[in-house]
Amino acid sequence: MSSNTGAWPPPRSFWTGTLPEKTAGMSCPHLFKNVVPASAANAAAVLDGFAAIRRTHAAGLEITANARVYVGEEHRPDLMDKVLAADGWAEGSFPAWMQEQVGADRFSLVLNTLESVSPALAAGLGEFVGALIDGWGVPAGGAELVAFVGNYSGTAFGVHEGYENAFLTHYGPGTKDFYCWPAEEYHKLTGGSDPLYGDYTWLLQHGEHFALESGDALFLPERVFHVGRQSDFSVSVAIPLYTFPDAAIARGWIAPDLLATVLASEPDTDVGRPSPMHPLTAGPDELARRLGTVTAAAFAAAAEQAPAAVEQHARQRWYTILSNGGWQQTENDLARDEAADAFASAALAPGTSVAVRAPYRLMVTGKRAFLRGCETVADPAVLTPALVEHLNTGPTPLPDDPQVIAAIRTLGATGGLTVTTTPEETE
């Protein structure tokens, strides 16, 4: 089954009506044909992102985005340095170039966190994610771009389970054959939930088949088993939506900070005083009593402080994700750093026009400003609602106000602003 959204980005009616109707309430895969225009995302933009990863490798820069090479289903980290360091490919010759580097006819290249090295894809597919957030909801962990490039006969991860809702967008030139199985059916057919490698052609006849062509988008619900296969070279980009279990968020981000606060033991304080030596003959009971007292008191204090800590974390996470255009927050974001450097080198003066870079958003709440996932101190009297709206919607000439210009300079360090015109260019 397939259908067309009819517009780019898909309108609110798609998210509130078409998507849930076609997917049985976001529980079944569905192929939407000819959804993504080439102007928003294409194979060349993905390869440009890989070129940026290669550029940082040559410069010795540390970035979060990474590339992995597979030959068949075998991960080949031993080939990665060669692929990253080799001279570049001529236009249109990337498949042959990769075949030469890996010494094999069929290969797979997987690129993670592509939104942090490709401003074009972050903006183009950011339109899709922005519409998704507006019409469906906010993924608490943000979204990511993961590219699958090659002519592989099967996804290197085998037939495997997807743990989050995702869209798989395809850019050709070859067609990708994609097969899906509901978890219950996969368990019945294979006897478990482990990935299936090697010759699983017998399983394909039991799966739901989708033929992805350039511009298509396949909705993949969470917990669905799947595999992609192709005969010819093609490029796909998956957009996983990281929601994470609530318990995992509490365990990974809230609890550590909260416990670190209530169990702080600075030197020269009562709680920082070293414990006494414990007589061997007394056994561990006294040590257990002391630790039990401290632990119980800490958890009691943590329970009292939990609501405030949770609220603070939820607000910070919310504005971080939204201001970052829906993308996940990453530490070593090449595109952010390069945008920040470009803005820092620009001369700001009254009349200079600046704007928020797509797909990011400037958000001011209280005395905090969020832009491109970064948080700074803000003066609401300077970053007024009107100024914030103007910056978000298009180029805005800076007023003759040193406080505003200083605030804009601070925001520029997030990589979320761009200079569109200078006073000389407007004369």
Coordinates of C-alpha atoms in Angstrom, one line a residue:
M1 CA 0.0 0.0 0.0
S2 CA 1.2 3.5 -0.7
S3 CA -0.1 7.0 -0.9
N4 CA 1.0 10.6 -1.4
T5 CA 1.0 13.4 1.2
G6 CA 0.3 16.0 -1.5
A7 CA 2.4 18.8 -0.1
W8 CA 5.8 19.6 1.4
P9 CA 6.2 19.7 4.2
P10 CA 3.2 17.4 5.0
P11 CA 0.4 19.7 6.4
R12 CA -1.1 19.3 9.8
S13 CA -4.0 17.3 8.3
F14 CA -1.4 14.6 7.3
W15 CA -0.2 14.1 10.8
T16 CA -3.6 14.3 12.5
G17 CA -5.6 12.4 9.9
T18 CA -3.7 10.7 7.0
L19 CA -0.8 9.2 9.0
P20 CA -2.9 7.6 11.8
E21 CA -5.5 6.3 9.3
K22 CA -2.9 4.7 7.0
T23 CA -0.9 3.2 9.8
A24 CA -3.7 1.9 12.1
G25 CA -2.8 4.5 14.7
M26 CA 1.0 4.5 14.1
S27 CA 1.2 0.8 14.6
C28 CA 1.7 -0.5 11.0
P29 CA 4.3 0.4 8.3
H30 CA 3.1 2.5 5.3
L31 CA 4.8 3.8 2.2
F32 CA 4.1 7.4 1.2
K33 CA 5.1 7.9 -2.4
N34 CA 6.9 11.0 -3.8
V35 CA 7.0 12.9 -0.5
V36 CA 10.4 14.5 -0.3
P37 CA 11.3 16.9 -3.1
A38 CA 14.9 16.9 -4.3
S39 CA 15.2 20.5 -3.2
A40 CA 14.8 19.4 0.4
A41 CA 17.0 16.3 0.3
N42 CA 18.9 14.3 -2.2
A43 CA 21.7 11.8 -2.7
A44 CA 24.2 14.5 -3.5
A45 CA 23.6 16.3 -0.2
V46 CA 24.2 13.0 1.7
L47 CA 27.5 12.5 -0.1
D48 CA 28.4 16.1 0.7
G49 CA 27.8 15.3 4.4
F50 CA 30.2 12.4 4.1
A51 CA 32.7 14.7 2.4
A52 CA 32.5 16.9 5.5
I53 CA 33.2 14.0 7.8
R54 CA 36.3 13.2 5.6
R55 CA 37.3 16.9 5.8
T56 CA 37.3 16.8 9.6
H57 CA 39.3 13.5 9.6
A58 CA 42.0 15.2 7.5
A59 CA 42.0 18.2 9.9
G60 CA 42.1 16.0 13.0
L61 CA 38.9 17.5 14.4
E62 CA 36.7 15.6 16.8
I63 CA 33.1 15.4 15.8
T64 CA 30.0 13.4 16.9
A65 CA 29.0 12.4 13.3
N66 CA 30.7 9.2 12.2
A67 CA 30.9 6.8 9.3
R68 CA 31.0 3.0 9.3
V69 CA 31.9 0.7 6.5
Y70 CA 30.4 -2.8 5.9
V71 CA 31.2 -5.4 3.3
G72 CA 28.3 -7.8 3.3
E73 CA 27.2 -8.0 7.0
E74 CA 30.8 -7.6 8.3
H75 CA 31.7 -4.4 10.0
R76 CA 35.1 -3.3 8.6
P77 CA 36.7 -0.6 10.9
D78 CA 40.0 -1.6 9.4
L79 CA 38.9 0.0 6.1
M80 CA 37.7 3.2 7.7
D81 CA 40.9 5.2 7.7
K82 CA 41.5 4.3 4.1
V83 CA 38.0 5.5 3.1
L84 CA 38.4 8.7 5.1
A85 CA 41.9 9.6 3.9
A86 CA 41.7 8.6 0.2
D87 CA 41.6 11.3 -2.5
G88 CA 38.0 12.3 -3.3
W89 CA 35.8 10.9 -6.0
A90 CA 34.9 12.5 -9.3
E91 CA 31.4 13.6 -9.9
G92 CA 29.1 10.6 -10.5
S93 CA 31.8 8.1 -9.6
F94 CA 31.2 7.5 -5.9
P95 CA 30.1 3.8 -6.2
A96 CA 33.2 2.9 -8.2
W97 CA 35.3 5.0 -5.8
M98 CA 34.0 3.1 -2.8
Q99 CA 34.4 -0.3 -4.5
E100 CA 38.1 0.6 -5.1
Q101 CA 38.6 1.6 -1.4
V102 CA 37.0 -1.5 0.1
G103 CA 38.2 -4.0 -2.5
A104 CA 34.7 -5.4 -3.0
D105 CA 31.8 -5.0 -5.5
R106 CA 29.1 -4.6 -2.9
F107 CA 29.4 -2.3 0.1
S108 CA 27.4 -0.4 2.8
L109 CA 28.3 3.0 4.3
V110 CA 26.4 4.1 7.3
L111 CA 26.5 7.7 8.5
N112 CA 25.2 8.7 11.9
T113 CA 24.3 12.2 13.2
L114 CA 24.3 13.6 9.6
E115 CA 22.3 16.6 10.7
S116 CA 25.5 17.9 12.5
V117 CA 27.6 18.0 9.4
S118 CA 25.1 18.8 6.7
P119 CA 23.3 22.2 7.1
A120 CA 21.4 21.5 3.8
L121 CA 19.9 18.2 5.1
A122 CA 19.4 19.7 8.6
A123 CA 17.3 22.5 7.0
G124 CA 15.6 20.5 4.3
L125 CA 14.6 17.5 6.3
G126 CA 14.1 19.9 9.3
E127 CA 11.0 21.1 7.5
F128 CA 9.7 17.6 7.7
V129 CA 10.6 17.2 11.4
G130 CA 9.1 20.6 12.2
A131 CA 5.8 19.7 10.6
L132 CA 5.9 16.4 12.5
I133 CA 6.4 18.1 15.8
D134 CA 3.6 20.6 15.1
G135 CA 1.1 17.9 13.9
W136 CA 2.1 14.9 15.9
G137 CA 4.3 15.8 18.9
V138 CA 7.7 16.3 20.4
P139 CA 10.2 13.4 20.7
A140 CA 11.8 14.0 24.1
G141 CA 15.2 12.8 22.7
G142 CA 15.0 14.6 19.4
A143 CA 15.5 13.2 15.9
E144 CA 18.6 12.1 14.1
L145 CA 19.6 11.6 10.4
V146 CA 21.2 8.2 9.7
A147 CA 22.2 7.6 6.1
F148 CA 22.5 4.2 4.4
V149 CA 24.6 4.4 1.3
G150 CA 25.6 1.5 -1.0
N151 CA 24.6 -1.4 -3.2
Y152 CA 24.4 -4.0 -0.4
S153 CA 22.2 -7.1 -0.8
G154 CA 20.9 -6.7 2.7
T155 CA 21.1 -4.3 5.6
A156 CA 24.4 -5.0 7.5
F157 CA 22.4 -5.3 10.7
G158 CA 20.5 -8.3 9.3
V159 CA 16.7 -8.6 9.9
H160 CA 16.5 -6.5 13.1
E161 CA 14.0 -4.7 15.3
G162 CA 13.6 -1.0 15.3
Y163 CA 13.1 0.4 18.8
E164 CA 11.6 3.8 17.9
N165 CA 9.2 5.3 15.4
A166 CA 11.1 6.3 12.3
F167 CA 10.7 7.5 8.7
L168 CA 12.9 6.0 6.0
T169 CA 13.4 8.5 3.1
H170 CA 14.9 7.3 -0.1
Y171 CA 16.8 9.2 -2.8
G172 CA 17.7 6.5 -5.4
P173 CA 19.0 6.2 -8.0
G174 CA 18.3 2.5 -7.4
T175 CA 15.2 1.0 -5.9
K176 CA 15.3 -0.3 -2.3
D177 CA 13.2 -3.4 -1.5
F178 CA 12.1 -3.2 2.1
Y179 CA 10.5 -6.0 4.2
C180 CA 8.7 -5.6 7.5
W181 CA 7.4 -8.1 10.1
P182 CA 5.3 -7.3 13.2
A183 CA 7.1 -8.5 16.4
E184 CA 4.6 -11.2 17.2
E185 CA 4.9 -12.7 13.7
Y186 CA 8.7 -12.4 13.7
H187 CA 8.9 -14.3 17.0
K188 CA 6.6 -17.0 15.6
L189 CA 8.6 -17.4 12.4
T190 CA 12.1 -17.3 13.9
G191 CA 11.6 -18.5 17.5
G192 CA 12.9 -15.4 19.1
S193 CA 13.8 -11.7 18.7
D194 CA 17.4 -11.9 17.8
P195 CA 18.6 -10.4 14.5
L196 CA 18.7 -12.8 11.6
Y197 CA 21.9 -12.8 9.4
G198 CA 23.0 -14.8 6.4
D199 CA 20.5 -16.4 4.1
Y200 CA 17.1 -15.3 5.2
T201 CA 15.4 -15.4 1.8
W202 CA 12.9 -17.9 3.2
L203 CA 11.7 -15.2 5.6
L204 CA 11.1 -12.6 3.0
Q205 CA 8.0 -14.2 1.5
H206 CA 6.4 -13.8 5.0
G207 CA 7.1 -10.1 5.2
E208 CA 5.3 -7.0 4.0
H209 CA 7.2 -5.7 0.9
F210 CA 7.7 -2.1 0.0
A211 CA 9.5 -0.8 -3.1
L212 CA 11.1 2.6 -2.3
E213 CA 11.9 4.9 -5.1
S214 CA 13.5 8.4 -5.1
G215 CA 11.4 10.8 -3.0
D216 CA 9.5 8.1 -1.1
A217 CA 9.1 8.0 2.7
L218 CA 8.3 4.8 4.6
F219 CA 6.8 5.1 8.1
L220 CA 8.3 2.4 10.4
P221 CA 6.6 2.1 13.7
E222 CA 8.5 1.2 16.8
R223 CA 9.2 -2.5 17.6
V224 CA 8.8 -3.6 13.9
F225 CA 11.4 -6.0 12.5
H226 CA 12.7 -5.0 9.1
V227 CA 15.5 -5.3 6.5
G228 CA 16.4 -3.4 3.3
R229 CA 17.8 -5.0 0.2
Q230 CA 18.9 -3.6 -3.2
S231 CA 20.7 -4.6 -6.4
D232 CA 21.8 -1.2 -7.5
F233 CA 23.5 1.7 -5.7
S234 CA 21.2 3.9 -3.8
V235 CA 21.0 6.4 -0.8
S236 CA 18.5 6.4 2.0
V237 CA 18.2 8.5 5.1
A238 CA 16.4 7.3 8.2
I239 CA 14.9 9.8 10.7
P240 CA 14.5 8.0 14.0
L241 CA 12.4 9.7 16.6
Y242 CA 14.0 9.2 20.0
T243 CA 11.3 9.2 22.7
F244 CA 13.1 6.9 25.2
P245 CA 11.3 5.2 28.2
D246 CA 10.5 7.7 31.0
A247 CA 12.4 5.5 33.4
A248 CA 15.5 5.7 31.1
I249 CA 15.4 9.5 31.1
A250 CA 15.0 9.6 34.9
R251 CA 17.8 7.1 35.3
G252 CA 20.2 8.6 32.8
W253 CA 19.7 12.4 33.3
I254 CA 17.6 13.3 36.3
A255 CA 18.7 10.8 39.0
P256 CA 22.5 11.3 38.7
D257 CA 22.3 15.1 39.1
L258 CA 19.8 14.8 41.9
L259 CA 21.8 12.3 43.8
A260 CA 25.0 14.2 43.2
T261 CA 23.3 17.2 44.9
V262 CA 22.0 15.4 47.9
L263 CA 25.1 13.3 48.4
A264 CA 27.6 16.1 48.0
S265 CA 30.4 15.6 50.4
E266 CA 32.8 18.6 50.2
P267 CA 35.9 18.5 52.3
D268 CA 35.9 20.3 55.7
T269 CA 32.1 19.7 56.1
D270 CA 30.3 17.2 58.4
V271 CA 29.2 15.1 55.5
G272 CA 32.6 15.3 53.9
R273 CA 34.4 13.9 57.0
P274 CA 36.1 10.5 56.3
S275 CA 34.4 7.5 58.0
P276 CA 36.3 5.9 60.9
M277 CA 38.4 2.7 60.6
H278 CA 36.2 -0.3 61.4
P279 CA 37.6 -3.0 63.7
L280 CA 38.0 -6.3 61.9
T281 CA 36.4 -8.2 64.8
A282 CA 33.2 -6.0 64.7
G283 CA 32.3 -7.2 61.2
P284 CA 30.5 -5.1 58.6
D285 CA 27.3 -4.3 60.6
E286 CA 28.5 -0.8 61.7
L287 CA 29.6 0.1 58.2
A288 CA 26.2 -1.0 56.9
R289 CA 24.4 1.0 59.5
R290 CA 26.4 4.2 58.7
L291 CA 25.9 3.8 54.9
G292 CA 22.2 2.9 55.4
T293 CA 21.7 6.1 57.4
V294 CA 23.4 8.3 54.7
T295 CA 21.6 6.5 51.9
A296 CA 18.1 6.7 53.5
A297 CA 18.6 10.4 54.2
A298 CA 19.8 11.0 50.7
F299 CA 16.8 9.3 49.1
A300 CA 14.4 11.1 51.4
A301 CA 15.9 14.4 50.4
A302 CA 15.9 13.4 46.8
A303 CA 12.2 12.6 47.0
E304 CA 11.5 16.1 48.4
Q305 CA 13.6 17.7 45.7
A306 CA 12.4 15.4 42.8
P307 CA 9.4 17.5 41.6
A308 CA 11.5 20.6 41.2
A309 CA 14.4 18.8 39.6
V310 CA 12.1 17.0 37.2
E311 CA 10.3 20.2 36.2
Q312 CA 13.6 21.9 35.5
H313 CA 14.9 19.0 33.4
A314 CA 11.6 18.7 31.5
R315 CA 11.6 22.4 30.6
Q316 CA 15.2 22.5 29.7
R317 CA 14.8 19.4 27.5
W318 CA 11.7 20.8 25.9
Y319 CA 13.2 24.1 24.9
T320 CA 16.5 22.5 23.9
I321 CA 14.8 20.1 21.4
L322 CA 12.5 22.7 20.0
S323 CA 15.1 25.4 19.6
N324 CA 17.3 22.8 17.8
G325 CA 14.7 22.3 15.2
G326 CA 13.7 19.0 16.6
W327 CA 17.2 17.5 16.2
Q328 CA 19.0 15.7 19.0
Q329 CA 21.5 17.7 20.9
T330 CA 25.2 16.7 20.2
E331 CA 28.4 17.8 21.7
N332 CA 30.8 18.1 18.8
D333 CA 28.5 19.6 16.1
L334 CA 30.6 20.6 13.1
A335 CA 27.9 22.6 11.4
R336 CA 27.1 24.5 14.6
D337 CA 30.8 25.3 15.2
E338 CA 31.4 26.5 11.7
A339 CA 28.2 28.7 11.8
A340 CA 29.3 30.2 15.1
D341 CA 32.8 31.0 13.7
A342 CA 31.3 32.6 10.7
F343 CA 29.0 34.8 12.8
A344 CA 31.8 35.7 15.2
S345 CA 33.9 37.0 12.2
A346 CA 31.0 39.2 11.0
A347 CA 30.9 42.9 11.9
L348 CA 27.7 43.8 13.6
A349 CA 26.4 47.3 13.4
P350 CA 23.1 49.2 13.3
G351 CA 21.4 48.2 10.1
T352 CA 23.1 44.8 9.8
S353 CA 20.4 42.2 9.0
V354 CA 20.5 38.9 10.8
A355 CA 18.2 36.0 11.0
V356 CA 17.8 32.6 12.7
R357 CA 19.2 29.8 10.6
A358 CA 16.6 27.2 9.4
P359 CA 15.4 25.0 10.9
Y360 CA 16.3 26.4 14.3
R361 CA 14.2 28.6 16.6
L362 CA 15.0 31.3 19.1
M363 CA 13.0 30.8 22.3
V364 CA 13.0 33.1 25.3
T365 CA 11.5 31.9 28.5
G366 CA 11.9 34.0 31.7
K367 CA 15.5 35.0 31.8
R368 CA 16.8 32.2 29.6
A369 CA 17.2 32.1 25.8
F370 CA 17.4 28.9 23.8
L371 CA 18.8 28.7 20.3
R372 CA 20.0 25.7 18.3
G373 CA 19.9 23.6 21.4
C374 CA 22.1 26.0 23.4
E375 CA 21.0 28.0 26.5
T376 CA 22.2 31.5 27.5
V377 CA 21.2 34.2 29.9
A378 CA 18.6 36.6 28.4
D379 CA 17.2 40.0 29.3
P380 CA 13.5 39.9 28.2
A381 CA 13.5 43.7 28.0
V382 CA 16.2 43.4 25.3
L383 CA 15.1 40.2 23.6
T384 CA 11.5 41.3 23.4
P385 CA 8.8 39.0 21.9
A386 CA 8.6 41.2 18.8
L387 CA 12.4 41.0 18.2
V388 CA 12.3 37.2 18.8
E389 CA 9.5 36.8 16.3
H390 CA 11.2 39.0 13.7
L391 CA 14.5 37.0 14.0
N392 CA 12.6 33.7 13.7
T393 CA 10.6 34.7 10.6
G394 CA 13.3 36.4 8.5
P395 CA 16.1 38.9 8.2
T396 CA 15.9 41.7 10.8
P397 CA 17.9 44.9 10.7
L398 CA 19.7 45.5 14.0
P399 CA 18.6 48.7 15.8
D400 CA 21.0 51.4 17.1
D401 CA 21.0 49.8 20.5
P402 CA 24.3 48.4 22.0
Q403 CA 22.4 46.1 24.3
V404 CA 20.5 44.4 21.5
I405 CA 23.7 44.1 19.4
A406 CA 25.5 42.6 22.4
A407 CA 22.6 40.1 22.9
I408 CA 22.7 39.2 19.2
R409 CA 26.4 38.7 19.4
T410 CA 25.9 36.3 22.4
L411 CA 23.3 34.4 20.5
G412 CA 25.5 34.1 17.5
A413 CA 27.9 31.9 19.5
T414 CA 25.2 29.2 19.4
G415 CA 25.6 28.9 15.6
G416 CA 21.9 29.6 15.2
L417 CA 22.2 33.0 13.6
T418 CA 23.4 34.2 10.2
V419 CA 24.2 37.7 8.8
T420 CA 22.0 38.3 5.7
T421 CA 23.0 41.8 4.7
T422 CA 25.4 44.5 6.0
P423 CA 24.6 48.2 6.0
E424 CA 26.8 48.7 3.0
E425 CA 24.9 46.1 1.0
T426 CA 21.6 47.8 1.6
E427 CA 22.8 51.3 0.4

